[in-house]
Tab-separated table of C-alpha atoms in Angstrom:
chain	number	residue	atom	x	y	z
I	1	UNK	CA	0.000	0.000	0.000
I	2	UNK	CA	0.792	3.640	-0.643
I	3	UNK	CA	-0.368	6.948	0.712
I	4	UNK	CA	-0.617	9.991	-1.460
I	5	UNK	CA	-1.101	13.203	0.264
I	6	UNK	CA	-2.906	15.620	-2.972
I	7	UNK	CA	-2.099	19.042	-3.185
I	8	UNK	CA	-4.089	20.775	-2.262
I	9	UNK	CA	-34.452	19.426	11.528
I	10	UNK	CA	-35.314	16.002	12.511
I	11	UNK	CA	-36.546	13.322	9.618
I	12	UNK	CA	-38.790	10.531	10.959
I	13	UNK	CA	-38.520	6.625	10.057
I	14	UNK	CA	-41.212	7.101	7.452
I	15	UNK	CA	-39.139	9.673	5.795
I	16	UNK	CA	-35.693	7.914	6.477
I	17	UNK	CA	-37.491	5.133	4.873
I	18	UNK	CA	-39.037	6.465	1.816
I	19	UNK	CA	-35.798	8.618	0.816
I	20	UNK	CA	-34.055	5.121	1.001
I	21	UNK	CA	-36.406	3.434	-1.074
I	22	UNK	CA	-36.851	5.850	-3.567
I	23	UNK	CA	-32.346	5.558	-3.950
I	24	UNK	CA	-32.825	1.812	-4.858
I	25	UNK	CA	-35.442	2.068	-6.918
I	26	UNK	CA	-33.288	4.536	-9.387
I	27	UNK	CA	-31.081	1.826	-9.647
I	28	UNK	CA	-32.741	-0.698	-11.390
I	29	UNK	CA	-32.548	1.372	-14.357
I	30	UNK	CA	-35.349	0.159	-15.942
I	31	UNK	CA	-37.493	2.878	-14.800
I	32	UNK	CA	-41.650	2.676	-15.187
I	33	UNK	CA	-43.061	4.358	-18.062
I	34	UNK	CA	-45.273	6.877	-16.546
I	35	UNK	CA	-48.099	6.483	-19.465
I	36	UNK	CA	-48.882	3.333	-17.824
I	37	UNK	CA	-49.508	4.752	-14.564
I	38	UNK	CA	-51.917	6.986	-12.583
I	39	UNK	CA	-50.206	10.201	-12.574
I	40	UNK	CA	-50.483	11.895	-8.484
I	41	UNK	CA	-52.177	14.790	-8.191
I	42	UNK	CA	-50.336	15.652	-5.249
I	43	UNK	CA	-47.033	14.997	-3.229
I	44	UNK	CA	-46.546	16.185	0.208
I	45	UNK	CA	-50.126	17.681	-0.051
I	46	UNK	CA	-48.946	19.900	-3.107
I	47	UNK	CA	-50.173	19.760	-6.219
I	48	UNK	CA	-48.740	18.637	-9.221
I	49	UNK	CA	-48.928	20.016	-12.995
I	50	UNK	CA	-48.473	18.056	-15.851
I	51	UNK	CA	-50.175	20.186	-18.141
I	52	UNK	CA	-48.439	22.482	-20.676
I	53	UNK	CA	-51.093	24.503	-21.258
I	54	UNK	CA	-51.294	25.473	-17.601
I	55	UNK	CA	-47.283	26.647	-17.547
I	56	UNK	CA	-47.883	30.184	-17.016
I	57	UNK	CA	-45.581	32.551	-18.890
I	58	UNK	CA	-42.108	33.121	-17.489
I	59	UNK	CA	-39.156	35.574	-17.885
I	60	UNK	CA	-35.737	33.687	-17.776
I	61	UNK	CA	-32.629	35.726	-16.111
I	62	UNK	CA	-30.077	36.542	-19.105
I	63	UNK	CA	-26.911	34.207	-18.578
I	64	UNK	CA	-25.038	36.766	-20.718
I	65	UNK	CA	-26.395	40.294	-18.699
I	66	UNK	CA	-23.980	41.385	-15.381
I	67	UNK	CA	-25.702	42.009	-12.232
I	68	UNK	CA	-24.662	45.552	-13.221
I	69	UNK	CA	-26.810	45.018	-16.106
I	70	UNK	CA	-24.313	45.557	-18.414
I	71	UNK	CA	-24.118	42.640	-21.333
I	72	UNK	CA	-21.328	40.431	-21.458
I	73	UNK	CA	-20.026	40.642	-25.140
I	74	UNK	CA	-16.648	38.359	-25.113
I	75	UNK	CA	-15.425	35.581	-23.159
I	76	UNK	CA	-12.943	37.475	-20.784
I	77	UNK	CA	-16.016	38.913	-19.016
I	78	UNK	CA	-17.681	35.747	-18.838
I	79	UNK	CA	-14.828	34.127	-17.158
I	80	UNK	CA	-13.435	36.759	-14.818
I	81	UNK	CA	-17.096	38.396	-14.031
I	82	UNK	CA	-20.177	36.434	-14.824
I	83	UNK	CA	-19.249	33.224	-14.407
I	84	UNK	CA	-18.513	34.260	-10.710
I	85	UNK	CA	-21.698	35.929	-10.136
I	86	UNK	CA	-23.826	32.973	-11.376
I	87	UNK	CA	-21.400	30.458	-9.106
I	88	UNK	CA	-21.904	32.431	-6.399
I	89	UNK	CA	-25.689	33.015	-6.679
I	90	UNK	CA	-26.065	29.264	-6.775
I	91	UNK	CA	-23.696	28.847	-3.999
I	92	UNK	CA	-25.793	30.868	-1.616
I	93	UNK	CA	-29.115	30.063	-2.999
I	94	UNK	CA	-29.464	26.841	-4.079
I	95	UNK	CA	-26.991	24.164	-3.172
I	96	UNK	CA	-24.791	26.155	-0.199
I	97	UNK	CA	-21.257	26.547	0.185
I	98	UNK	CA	-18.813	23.794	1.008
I	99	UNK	CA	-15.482	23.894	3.157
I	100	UNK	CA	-12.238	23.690	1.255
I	101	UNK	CA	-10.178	19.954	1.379
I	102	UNK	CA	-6.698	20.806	2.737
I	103	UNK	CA	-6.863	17.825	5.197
I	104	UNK	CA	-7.930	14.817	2.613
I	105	UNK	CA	-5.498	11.763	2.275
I	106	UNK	CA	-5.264	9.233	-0.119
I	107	UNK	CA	-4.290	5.631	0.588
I	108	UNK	CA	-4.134	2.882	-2.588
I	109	UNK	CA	-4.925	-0.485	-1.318
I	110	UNK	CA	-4.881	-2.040	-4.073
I	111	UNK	CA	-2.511	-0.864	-6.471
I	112	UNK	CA	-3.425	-2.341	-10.301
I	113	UNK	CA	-4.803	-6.443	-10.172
I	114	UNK	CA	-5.708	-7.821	-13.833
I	115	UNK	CA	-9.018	-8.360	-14.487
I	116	UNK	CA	-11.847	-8.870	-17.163
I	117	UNK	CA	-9.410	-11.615	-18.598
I	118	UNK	CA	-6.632	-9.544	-18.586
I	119	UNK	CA	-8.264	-6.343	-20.201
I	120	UNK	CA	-8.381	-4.043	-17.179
I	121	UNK	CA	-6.431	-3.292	-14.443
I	122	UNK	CA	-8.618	-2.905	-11.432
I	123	UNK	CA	-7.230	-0.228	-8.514
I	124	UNK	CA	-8.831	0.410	-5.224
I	125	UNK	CA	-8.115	3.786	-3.483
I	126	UNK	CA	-9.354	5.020	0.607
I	127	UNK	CA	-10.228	8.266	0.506
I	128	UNK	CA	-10.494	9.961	3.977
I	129	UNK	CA	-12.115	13.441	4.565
I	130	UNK	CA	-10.668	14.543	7.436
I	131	UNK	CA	-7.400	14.419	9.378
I	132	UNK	CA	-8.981	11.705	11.768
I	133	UNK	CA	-9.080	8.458	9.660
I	134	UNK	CA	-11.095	6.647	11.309
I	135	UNK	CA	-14.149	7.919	10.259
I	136	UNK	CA	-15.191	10.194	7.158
I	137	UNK	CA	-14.178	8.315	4.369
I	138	UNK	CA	-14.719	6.604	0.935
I	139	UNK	CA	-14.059	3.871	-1.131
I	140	UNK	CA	-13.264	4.770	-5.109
I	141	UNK	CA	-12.905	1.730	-7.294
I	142	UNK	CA	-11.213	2.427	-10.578
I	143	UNK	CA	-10.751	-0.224	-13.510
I	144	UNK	CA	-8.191	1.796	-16.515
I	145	UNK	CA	-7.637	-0.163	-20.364
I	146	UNK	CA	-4.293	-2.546	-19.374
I	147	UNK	CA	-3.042	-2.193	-22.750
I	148	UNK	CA	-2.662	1.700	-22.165
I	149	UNK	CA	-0.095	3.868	-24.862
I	150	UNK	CA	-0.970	6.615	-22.895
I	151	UNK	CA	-3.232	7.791	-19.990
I	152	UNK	CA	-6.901	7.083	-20.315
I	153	UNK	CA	-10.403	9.380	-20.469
I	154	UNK	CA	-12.416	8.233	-17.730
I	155	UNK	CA	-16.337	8.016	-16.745
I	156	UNK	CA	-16.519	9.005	-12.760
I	157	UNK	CA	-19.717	7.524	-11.580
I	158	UNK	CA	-21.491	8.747	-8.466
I	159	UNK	CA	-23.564	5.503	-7.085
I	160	UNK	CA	-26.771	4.552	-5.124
I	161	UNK	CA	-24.790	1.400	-4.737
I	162	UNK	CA	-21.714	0.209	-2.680
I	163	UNK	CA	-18.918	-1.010	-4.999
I	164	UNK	CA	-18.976	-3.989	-4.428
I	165	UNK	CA	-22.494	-4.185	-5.584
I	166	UNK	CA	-21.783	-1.387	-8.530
I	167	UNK	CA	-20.449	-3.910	-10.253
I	168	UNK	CA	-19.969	-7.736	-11.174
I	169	UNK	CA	-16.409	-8.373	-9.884
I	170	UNK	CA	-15.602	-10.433	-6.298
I	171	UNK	CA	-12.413	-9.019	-5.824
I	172	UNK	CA	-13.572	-5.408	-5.052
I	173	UNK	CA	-13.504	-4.474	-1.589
I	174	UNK	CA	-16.877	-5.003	0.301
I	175	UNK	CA	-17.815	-1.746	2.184
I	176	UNK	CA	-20.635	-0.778	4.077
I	177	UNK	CA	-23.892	0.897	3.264
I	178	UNK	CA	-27.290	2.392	4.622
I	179	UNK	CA	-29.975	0.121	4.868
I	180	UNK	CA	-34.147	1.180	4.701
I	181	UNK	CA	-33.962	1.727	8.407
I	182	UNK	CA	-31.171	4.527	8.074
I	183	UNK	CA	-28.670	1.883	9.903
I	184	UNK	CA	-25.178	1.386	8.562
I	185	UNK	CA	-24.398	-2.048	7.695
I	186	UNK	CA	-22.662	-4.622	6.069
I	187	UNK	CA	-22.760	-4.069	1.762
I	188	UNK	CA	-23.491	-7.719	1.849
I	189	UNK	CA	-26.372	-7.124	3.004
I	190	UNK	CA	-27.744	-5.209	-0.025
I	191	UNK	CA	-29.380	-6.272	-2.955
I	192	UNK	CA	-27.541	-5.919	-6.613
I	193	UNK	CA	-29.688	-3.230	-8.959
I	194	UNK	CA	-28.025	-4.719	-12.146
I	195	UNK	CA	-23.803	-4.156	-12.452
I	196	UNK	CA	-22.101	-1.580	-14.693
I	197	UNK	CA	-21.046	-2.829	-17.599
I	198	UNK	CA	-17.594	-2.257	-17.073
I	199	UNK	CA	-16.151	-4.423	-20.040
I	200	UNK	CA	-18.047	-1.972	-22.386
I	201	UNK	CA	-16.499	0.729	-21.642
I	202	UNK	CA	-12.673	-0.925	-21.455
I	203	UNK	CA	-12.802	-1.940	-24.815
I	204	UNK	CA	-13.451	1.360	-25.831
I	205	UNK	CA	-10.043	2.624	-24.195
I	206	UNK	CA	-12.350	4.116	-21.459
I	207	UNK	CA	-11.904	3.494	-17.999
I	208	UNK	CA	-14.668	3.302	-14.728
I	209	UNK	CA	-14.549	4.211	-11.449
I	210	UNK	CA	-17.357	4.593	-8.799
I	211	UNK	CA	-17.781	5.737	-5.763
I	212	UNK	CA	-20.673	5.397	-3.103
I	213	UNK	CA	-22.726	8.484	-2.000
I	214	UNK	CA	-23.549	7.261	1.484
I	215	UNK	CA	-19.733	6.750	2.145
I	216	UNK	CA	-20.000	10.801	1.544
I	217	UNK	CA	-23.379	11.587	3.253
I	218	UNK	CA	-25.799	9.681	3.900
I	219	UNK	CA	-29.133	10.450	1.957
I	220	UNK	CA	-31.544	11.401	5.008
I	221	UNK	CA	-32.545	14.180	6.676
I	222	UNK	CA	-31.052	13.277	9.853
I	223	UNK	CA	-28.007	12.204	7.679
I	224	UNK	CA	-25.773	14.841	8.524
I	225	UNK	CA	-25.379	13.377	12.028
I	226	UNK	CA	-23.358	10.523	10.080
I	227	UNK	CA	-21.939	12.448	7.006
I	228	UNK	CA	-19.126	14.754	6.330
I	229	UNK	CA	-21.242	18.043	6.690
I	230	UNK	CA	-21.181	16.817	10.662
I	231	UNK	CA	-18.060	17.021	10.693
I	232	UNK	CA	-17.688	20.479	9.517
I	233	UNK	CA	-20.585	21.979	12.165
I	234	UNK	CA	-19.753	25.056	13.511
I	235	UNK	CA	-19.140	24.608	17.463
I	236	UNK	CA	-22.518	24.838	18.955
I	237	UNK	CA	-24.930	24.269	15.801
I	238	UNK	CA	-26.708	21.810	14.877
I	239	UNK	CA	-27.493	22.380	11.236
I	240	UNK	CA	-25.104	24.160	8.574
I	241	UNK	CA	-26.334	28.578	7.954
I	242	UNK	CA	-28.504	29.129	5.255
I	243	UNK	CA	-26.130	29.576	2.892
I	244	UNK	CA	-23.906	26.493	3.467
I	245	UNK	CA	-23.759	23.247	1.871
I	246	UNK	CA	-27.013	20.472	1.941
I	247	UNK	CA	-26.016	17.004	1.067
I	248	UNK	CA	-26.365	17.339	-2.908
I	249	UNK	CA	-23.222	19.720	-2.485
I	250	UNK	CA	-21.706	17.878	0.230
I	251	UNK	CA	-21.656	14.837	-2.127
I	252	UNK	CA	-20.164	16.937	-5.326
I	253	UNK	CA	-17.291	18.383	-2.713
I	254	UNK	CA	-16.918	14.103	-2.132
I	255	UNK	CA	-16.819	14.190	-5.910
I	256	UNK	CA	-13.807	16.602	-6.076
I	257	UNK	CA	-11.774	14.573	-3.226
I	258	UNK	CA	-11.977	11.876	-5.795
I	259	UNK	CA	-10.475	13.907	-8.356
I	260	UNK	CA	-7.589	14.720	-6.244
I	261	UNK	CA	-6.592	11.180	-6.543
I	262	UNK	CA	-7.451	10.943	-10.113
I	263	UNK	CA	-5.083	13.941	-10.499
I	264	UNK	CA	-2.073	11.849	-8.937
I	265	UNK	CA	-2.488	8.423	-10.818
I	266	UNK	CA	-0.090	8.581	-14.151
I	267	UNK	CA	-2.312	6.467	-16.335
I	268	UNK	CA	-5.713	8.494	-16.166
I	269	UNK	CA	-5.929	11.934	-18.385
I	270	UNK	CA	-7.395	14.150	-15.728
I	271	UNK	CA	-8.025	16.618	-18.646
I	272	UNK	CA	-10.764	13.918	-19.658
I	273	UNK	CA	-12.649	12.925	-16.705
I	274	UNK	CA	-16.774	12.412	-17.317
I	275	UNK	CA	-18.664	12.791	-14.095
I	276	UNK	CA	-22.360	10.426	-13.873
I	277	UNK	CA	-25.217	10.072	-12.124
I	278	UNK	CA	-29.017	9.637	-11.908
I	279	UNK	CA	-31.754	11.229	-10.663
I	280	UNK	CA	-30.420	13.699	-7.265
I	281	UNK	CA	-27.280	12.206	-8.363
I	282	UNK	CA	-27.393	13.880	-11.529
I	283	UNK	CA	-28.209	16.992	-9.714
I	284	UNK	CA	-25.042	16.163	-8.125
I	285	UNK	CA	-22.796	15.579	-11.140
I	286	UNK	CA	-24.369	19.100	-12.717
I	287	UNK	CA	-23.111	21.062	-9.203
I	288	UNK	CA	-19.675	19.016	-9.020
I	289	UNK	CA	-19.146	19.936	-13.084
I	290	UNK	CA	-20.038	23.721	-12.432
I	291	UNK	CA	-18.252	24.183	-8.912
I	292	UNK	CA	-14.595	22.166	-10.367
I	293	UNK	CA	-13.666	22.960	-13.414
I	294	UNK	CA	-11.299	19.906	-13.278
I	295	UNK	CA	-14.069	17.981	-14.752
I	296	UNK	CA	-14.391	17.388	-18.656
I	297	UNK	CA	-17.485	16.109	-18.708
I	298	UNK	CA	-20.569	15.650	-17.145
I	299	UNK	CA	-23.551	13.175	-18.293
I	300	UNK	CA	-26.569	13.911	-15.923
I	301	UNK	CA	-29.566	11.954	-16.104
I	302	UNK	CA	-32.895	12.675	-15.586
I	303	UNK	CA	-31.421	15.601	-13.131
I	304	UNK	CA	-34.734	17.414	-13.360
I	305	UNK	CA	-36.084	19.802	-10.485
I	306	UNK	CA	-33.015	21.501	-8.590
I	307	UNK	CA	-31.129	19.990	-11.822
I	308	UNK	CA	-31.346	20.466	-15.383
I	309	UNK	CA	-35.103	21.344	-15.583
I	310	UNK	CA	-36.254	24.831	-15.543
I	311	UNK	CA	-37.893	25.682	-11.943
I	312	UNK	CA	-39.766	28.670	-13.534
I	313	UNK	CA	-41.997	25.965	-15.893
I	314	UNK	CA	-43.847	24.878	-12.441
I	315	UNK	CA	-44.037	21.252	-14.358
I	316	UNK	CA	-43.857	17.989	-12.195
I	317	UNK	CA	-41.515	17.967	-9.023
I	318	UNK	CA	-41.026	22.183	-8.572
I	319	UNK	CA	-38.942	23.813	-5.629
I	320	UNK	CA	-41.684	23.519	-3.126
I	321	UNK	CA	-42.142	19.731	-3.556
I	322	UNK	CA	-38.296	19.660	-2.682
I	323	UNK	CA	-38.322	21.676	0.070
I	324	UNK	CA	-41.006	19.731	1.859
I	325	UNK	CA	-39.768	18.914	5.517
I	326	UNK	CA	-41.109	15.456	4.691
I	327	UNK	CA	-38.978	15.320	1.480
I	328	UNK	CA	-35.501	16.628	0.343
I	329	UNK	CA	-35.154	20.094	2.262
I	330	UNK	CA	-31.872	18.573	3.486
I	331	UNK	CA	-30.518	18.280	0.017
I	332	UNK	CA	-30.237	21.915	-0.276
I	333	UNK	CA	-28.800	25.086	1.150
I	334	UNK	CA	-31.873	26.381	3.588
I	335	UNK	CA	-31.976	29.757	1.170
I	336	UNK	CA	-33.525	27.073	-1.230
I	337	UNK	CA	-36.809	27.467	0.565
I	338	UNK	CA	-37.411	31.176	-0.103
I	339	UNK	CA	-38.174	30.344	-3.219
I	340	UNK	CA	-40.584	27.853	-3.206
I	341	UNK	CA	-43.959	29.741	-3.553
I	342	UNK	CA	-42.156	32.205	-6.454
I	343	UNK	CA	-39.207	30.563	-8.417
I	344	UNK	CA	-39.295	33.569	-10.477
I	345	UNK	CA	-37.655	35.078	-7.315
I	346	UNK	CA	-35.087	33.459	-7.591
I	347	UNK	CA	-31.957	35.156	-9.240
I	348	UNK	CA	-30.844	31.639	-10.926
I	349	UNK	CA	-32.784	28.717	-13.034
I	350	UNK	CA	-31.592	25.540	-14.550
I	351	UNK	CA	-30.135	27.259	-17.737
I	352	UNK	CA	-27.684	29.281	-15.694
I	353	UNK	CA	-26.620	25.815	-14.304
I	354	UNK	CA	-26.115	24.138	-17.647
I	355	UNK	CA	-23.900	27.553	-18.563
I	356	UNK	CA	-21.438	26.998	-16.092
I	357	UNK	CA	-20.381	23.866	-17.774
I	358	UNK	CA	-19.439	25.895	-21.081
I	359	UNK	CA	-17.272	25.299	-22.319
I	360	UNK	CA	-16.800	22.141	-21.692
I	361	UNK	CA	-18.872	19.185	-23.214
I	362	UNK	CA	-22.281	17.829	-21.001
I	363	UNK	CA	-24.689	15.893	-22.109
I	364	UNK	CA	-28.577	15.915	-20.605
I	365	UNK	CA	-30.155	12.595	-20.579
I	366	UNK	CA	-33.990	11.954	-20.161
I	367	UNK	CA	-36.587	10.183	-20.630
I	368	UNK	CA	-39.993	10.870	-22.822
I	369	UNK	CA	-42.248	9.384	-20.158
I	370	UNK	CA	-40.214	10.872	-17.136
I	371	UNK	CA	-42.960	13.949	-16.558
I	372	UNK	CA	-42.236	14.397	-12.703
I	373	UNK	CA	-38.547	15.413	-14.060
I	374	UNK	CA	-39.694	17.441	-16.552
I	375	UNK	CA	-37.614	16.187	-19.855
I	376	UNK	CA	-39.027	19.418	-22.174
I	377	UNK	CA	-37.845	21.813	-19.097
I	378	UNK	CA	-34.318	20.213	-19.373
I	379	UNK	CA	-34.279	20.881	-23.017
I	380	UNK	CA	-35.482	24.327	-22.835
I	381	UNK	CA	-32.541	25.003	-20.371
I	382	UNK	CA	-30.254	23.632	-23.044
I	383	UNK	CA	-31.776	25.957	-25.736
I	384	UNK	CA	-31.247	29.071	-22.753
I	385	UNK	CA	-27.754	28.158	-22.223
I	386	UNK	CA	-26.618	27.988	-25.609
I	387	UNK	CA	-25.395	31.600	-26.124
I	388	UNK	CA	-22.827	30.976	-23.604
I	389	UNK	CA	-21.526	28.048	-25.415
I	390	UNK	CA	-21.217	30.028	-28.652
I	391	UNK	CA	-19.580	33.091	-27.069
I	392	UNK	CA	-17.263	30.799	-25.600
I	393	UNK	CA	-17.013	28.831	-29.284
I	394	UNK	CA	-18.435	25.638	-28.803
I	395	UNK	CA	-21.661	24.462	-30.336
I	396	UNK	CA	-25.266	24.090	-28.403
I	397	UNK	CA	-28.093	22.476	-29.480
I	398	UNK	CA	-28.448	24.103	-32.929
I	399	UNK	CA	-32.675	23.681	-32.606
I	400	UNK	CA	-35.183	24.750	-30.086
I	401	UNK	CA	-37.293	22.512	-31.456
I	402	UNK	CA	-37.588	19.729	-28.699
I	403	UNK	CA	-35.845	15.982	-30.190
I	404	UNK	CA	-37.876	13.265	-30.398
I	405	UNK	CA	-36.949	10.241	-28.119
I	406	UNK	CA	-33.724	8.156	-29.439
I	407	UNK	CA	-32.948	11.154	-31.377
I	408	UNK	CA	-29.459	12.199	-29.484
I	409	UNK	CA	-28.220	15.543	-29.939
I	410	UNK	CA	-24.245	15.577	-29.176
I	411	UNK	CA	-22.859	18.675	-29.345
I	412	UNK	CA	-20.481	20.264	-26.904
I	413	UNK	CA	-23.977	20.887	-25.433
I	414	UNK	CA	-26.049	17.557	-26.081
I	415	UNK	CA	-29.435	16.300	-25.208
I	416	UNK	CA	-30.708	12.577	-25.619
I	417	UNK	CA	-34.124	11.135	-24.425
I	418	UNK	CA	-34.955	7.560	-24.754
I	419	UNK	CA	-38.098	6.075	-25.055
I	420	UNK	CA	-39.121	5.615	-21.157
I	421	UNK	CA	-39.133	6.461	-17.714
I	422	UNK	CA	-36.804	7.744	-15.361
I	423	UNK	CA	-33.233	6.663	-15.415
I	424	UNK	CA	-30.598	5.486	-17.503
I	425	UNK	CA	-31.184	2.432	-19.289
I	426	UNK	CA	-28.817	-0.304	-20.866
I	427	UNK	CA	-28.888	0.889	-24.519
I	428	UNK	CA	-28.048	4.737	-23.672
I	429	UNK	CA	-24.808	3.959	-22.364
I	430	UNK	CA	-24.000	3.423	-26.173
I	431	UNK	CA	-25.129	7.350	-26.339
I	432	UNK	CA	-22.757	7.955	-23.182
I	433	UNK	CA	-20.086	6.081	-25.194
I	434	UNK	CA	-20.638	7.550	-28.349
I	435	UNK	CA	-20.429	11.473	-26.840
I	436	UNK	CA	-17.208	10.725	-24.606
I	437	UNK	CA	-15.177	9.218	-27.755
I	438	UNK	CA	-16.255	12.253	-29.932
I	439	UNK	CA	-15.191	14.637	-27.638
I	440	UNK	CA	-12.495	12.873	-25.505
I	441	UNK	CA	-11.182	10.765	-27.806
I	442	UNK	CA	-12.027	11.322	-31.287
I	443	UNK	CA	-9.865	14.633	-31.397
């Protein structure tokens, strides 16, 4: 083994419960199609719209106009002045600010093993949070080409799973995980949702790695008792201010530690890195993309409210469904809740998110039948955030006028829906595939 040192309110059982069981069920993958099912009315006693022609009219904040209301007319003032003010406003507003990592460590337990018959080498890397490591820390599993000329592009996933039930492989370490009861147990102990197709992506001359979110935080309200945003608790407080992190940017910060050990292994490019993830976890990998600019790439799926999807639109899940004390308040900075009765309060939307990827490539995966995340609202974000892409020289969309499912859209700014519910499903990892080669390796 080595050790690298890189450089730099109260939830009841119900809740804990449902929050759990919700995480599983987005990893199945095979999501339901919603046009075979009663559509709710209401969640958390709040109703729902599904209806386009009851989206009242909405004004989206210019990505391109300063606070100062003064345009921004080359890509200088982007980068040195809007770019900050839009990070910032989502900082405070939406997902919270998160501590820096000076005290992280890295320790490689498993340094390279052969595997998939000798086409991968498999690696298996602690990473711990704090300075105490005996607590606050995370797995990352990492499988890279073995016949490598030179270092490899990567896909980063973010997982509802443990590793060792991420994938098909008995040699990876088995961890622990959160069970329906909000206990911490054994991974054994969980059930497999399907394994990543590792093998797929190998013989591409693309490597995998994963890493569980409950090694980060775990996903309940009453999580941060157990997660790394306990840790960082101001002495006498019991919940981080307003403006400070909730767990989806607690996780992305987890997502950045793992970067700082992608950063020190020889045979990944960390120029090409692809963050992943579904559902809140593509929420996640949309924050983690716009907050570290270390990351290439990021493929979100069905990332909808609080994600890709434009709050304004007041289709499916909205801000107030989110902020629900019986739902996913915790997932957010508490400013998130001003917002809920008027999101055209709020200074930011969804488009402004997608922006801060430019100009790097990220690709917005839905599904037709996937109403409650709103899959036209993530489009229409696209189509907003496409000026920013051009000033910086990359292409968006090219068309407002919304893709019809299976027809992907990969641009530096792409958009795919598939023909279904919520999730990714087998035959869109070809689309993931096909948009990392043309931009990471096809160059």
């Amino acid at each position: 083994m080595k050790t690298i040192h890189p450089k730099t309110g109260k939830a009841n059982i119900k809740s804990v419960v449902f929050n759990l069981v919700c995480s599983l069920f987005v990893l199945m993958l095979f999501a339901a199609n919603t046009n075979g099912q009663n559509k709710p009315e209401m969640v958390a006693g709040i109703p729902i719209n599904y209806d386009e022609a009851k989206v009242a009219p909405y004004t989206l904040p210019d990505p391109l106009v300063l606070q100062n209301r003064k345009p921004v007319a080359d890509a200088k003032t982007w980068y040195k002045k809007r770019r900050n003010e839009i990070l910032g406003l989502f900082e405070s507003e939406q997902f919270g600010k998160s501590p820096d990592r000076k005290n992280i460590s890295l320790k490689v337990f498993e340094t390279g093993t052969l595997v998939l018959d000798g086409k991968a080498i498999r690696k298996q890397v602690t990473i711990y949070f704090t300075s105490d490591t005996s607590n606050y820390k995370a797995d990352l599993l990492v499988y890279l080409p073995a016949q490598l000329k030179e270092p490899a592009p990567l896909m980063l996933q973010i997982s509802f799973s443990p590793n060792c039930l991420a994938v098909d492989d008995p040699g990876v370490k088995c961890g622990t995980m959160w069970n329906r009861e909000g206990q911490r147990v054994s991974a054994s102990e969980g059930r497999r949702f399907g394994s990543f197709d590792v093998e797929k992506f190998i013989s591409n001359g693309i490597g995998f790695a994963t890493i569980y979110y409950g090694d980060i935080e775990p996903d309940f309200a009453d999580g941060i008792k157990y997660g790394i945003r306990g840790h960082f608790l101001k002495p006498g407080t019991t919940y981080p201010a307003p403006d400070e992190w909730g767990a989806i940017s607690a996780w992305s910060w987890g997502l950045s530690c793992a970067m700082d050990y992608l950063e020190t292994d020889p045979q990944v490019n960390p120029k090409k890195v692809a963050l992943y993830g579904v559902s809140r976890l593509g929420k996640t990998v949309l924050w983690a993309g716009a907050s570290d600019q270390r990351f290439g790439m990021v493929i979100a799926s069905c990332s909808g409210e609080g994600g890709a999807a434009i709050s304004r639109r007041q289709y499916g899940e909205t801000i107030k469904h989110m902020i629900d004390s019986t739902r996913y308040f915790y997932q957010f900075a508490g400013n998130r809740a001003k917002y809920g009765d008027d999101p055209n309060s709020c200074p930011v939307d969804a488009h402004m998110l997608v922006a801060l990827m430019a100009p790097r490539p990220l690709l917005l995966q839905t599904g037709d039948t996937d109403n409650w995340s709103d899959p036209k609202g993530e489009f229409v974000a696209a189509v907003a955030a496409e000026p920013v892409y051009n000033l910086l020289g990359k292409k968006g969309l090219e068309t407002d006028l919304w893709p019809a499912a299976g027809t992907p859209v990969l641009n530096d700014l792409g958009y795919f829906m598939h023909a279904g519910g919520h999730g990714s499903l087998p035959a869109d990892f070809d689309i993931f595939l096909d948009f990392i080669k043309k931009h990471f390796v096809n160059k």
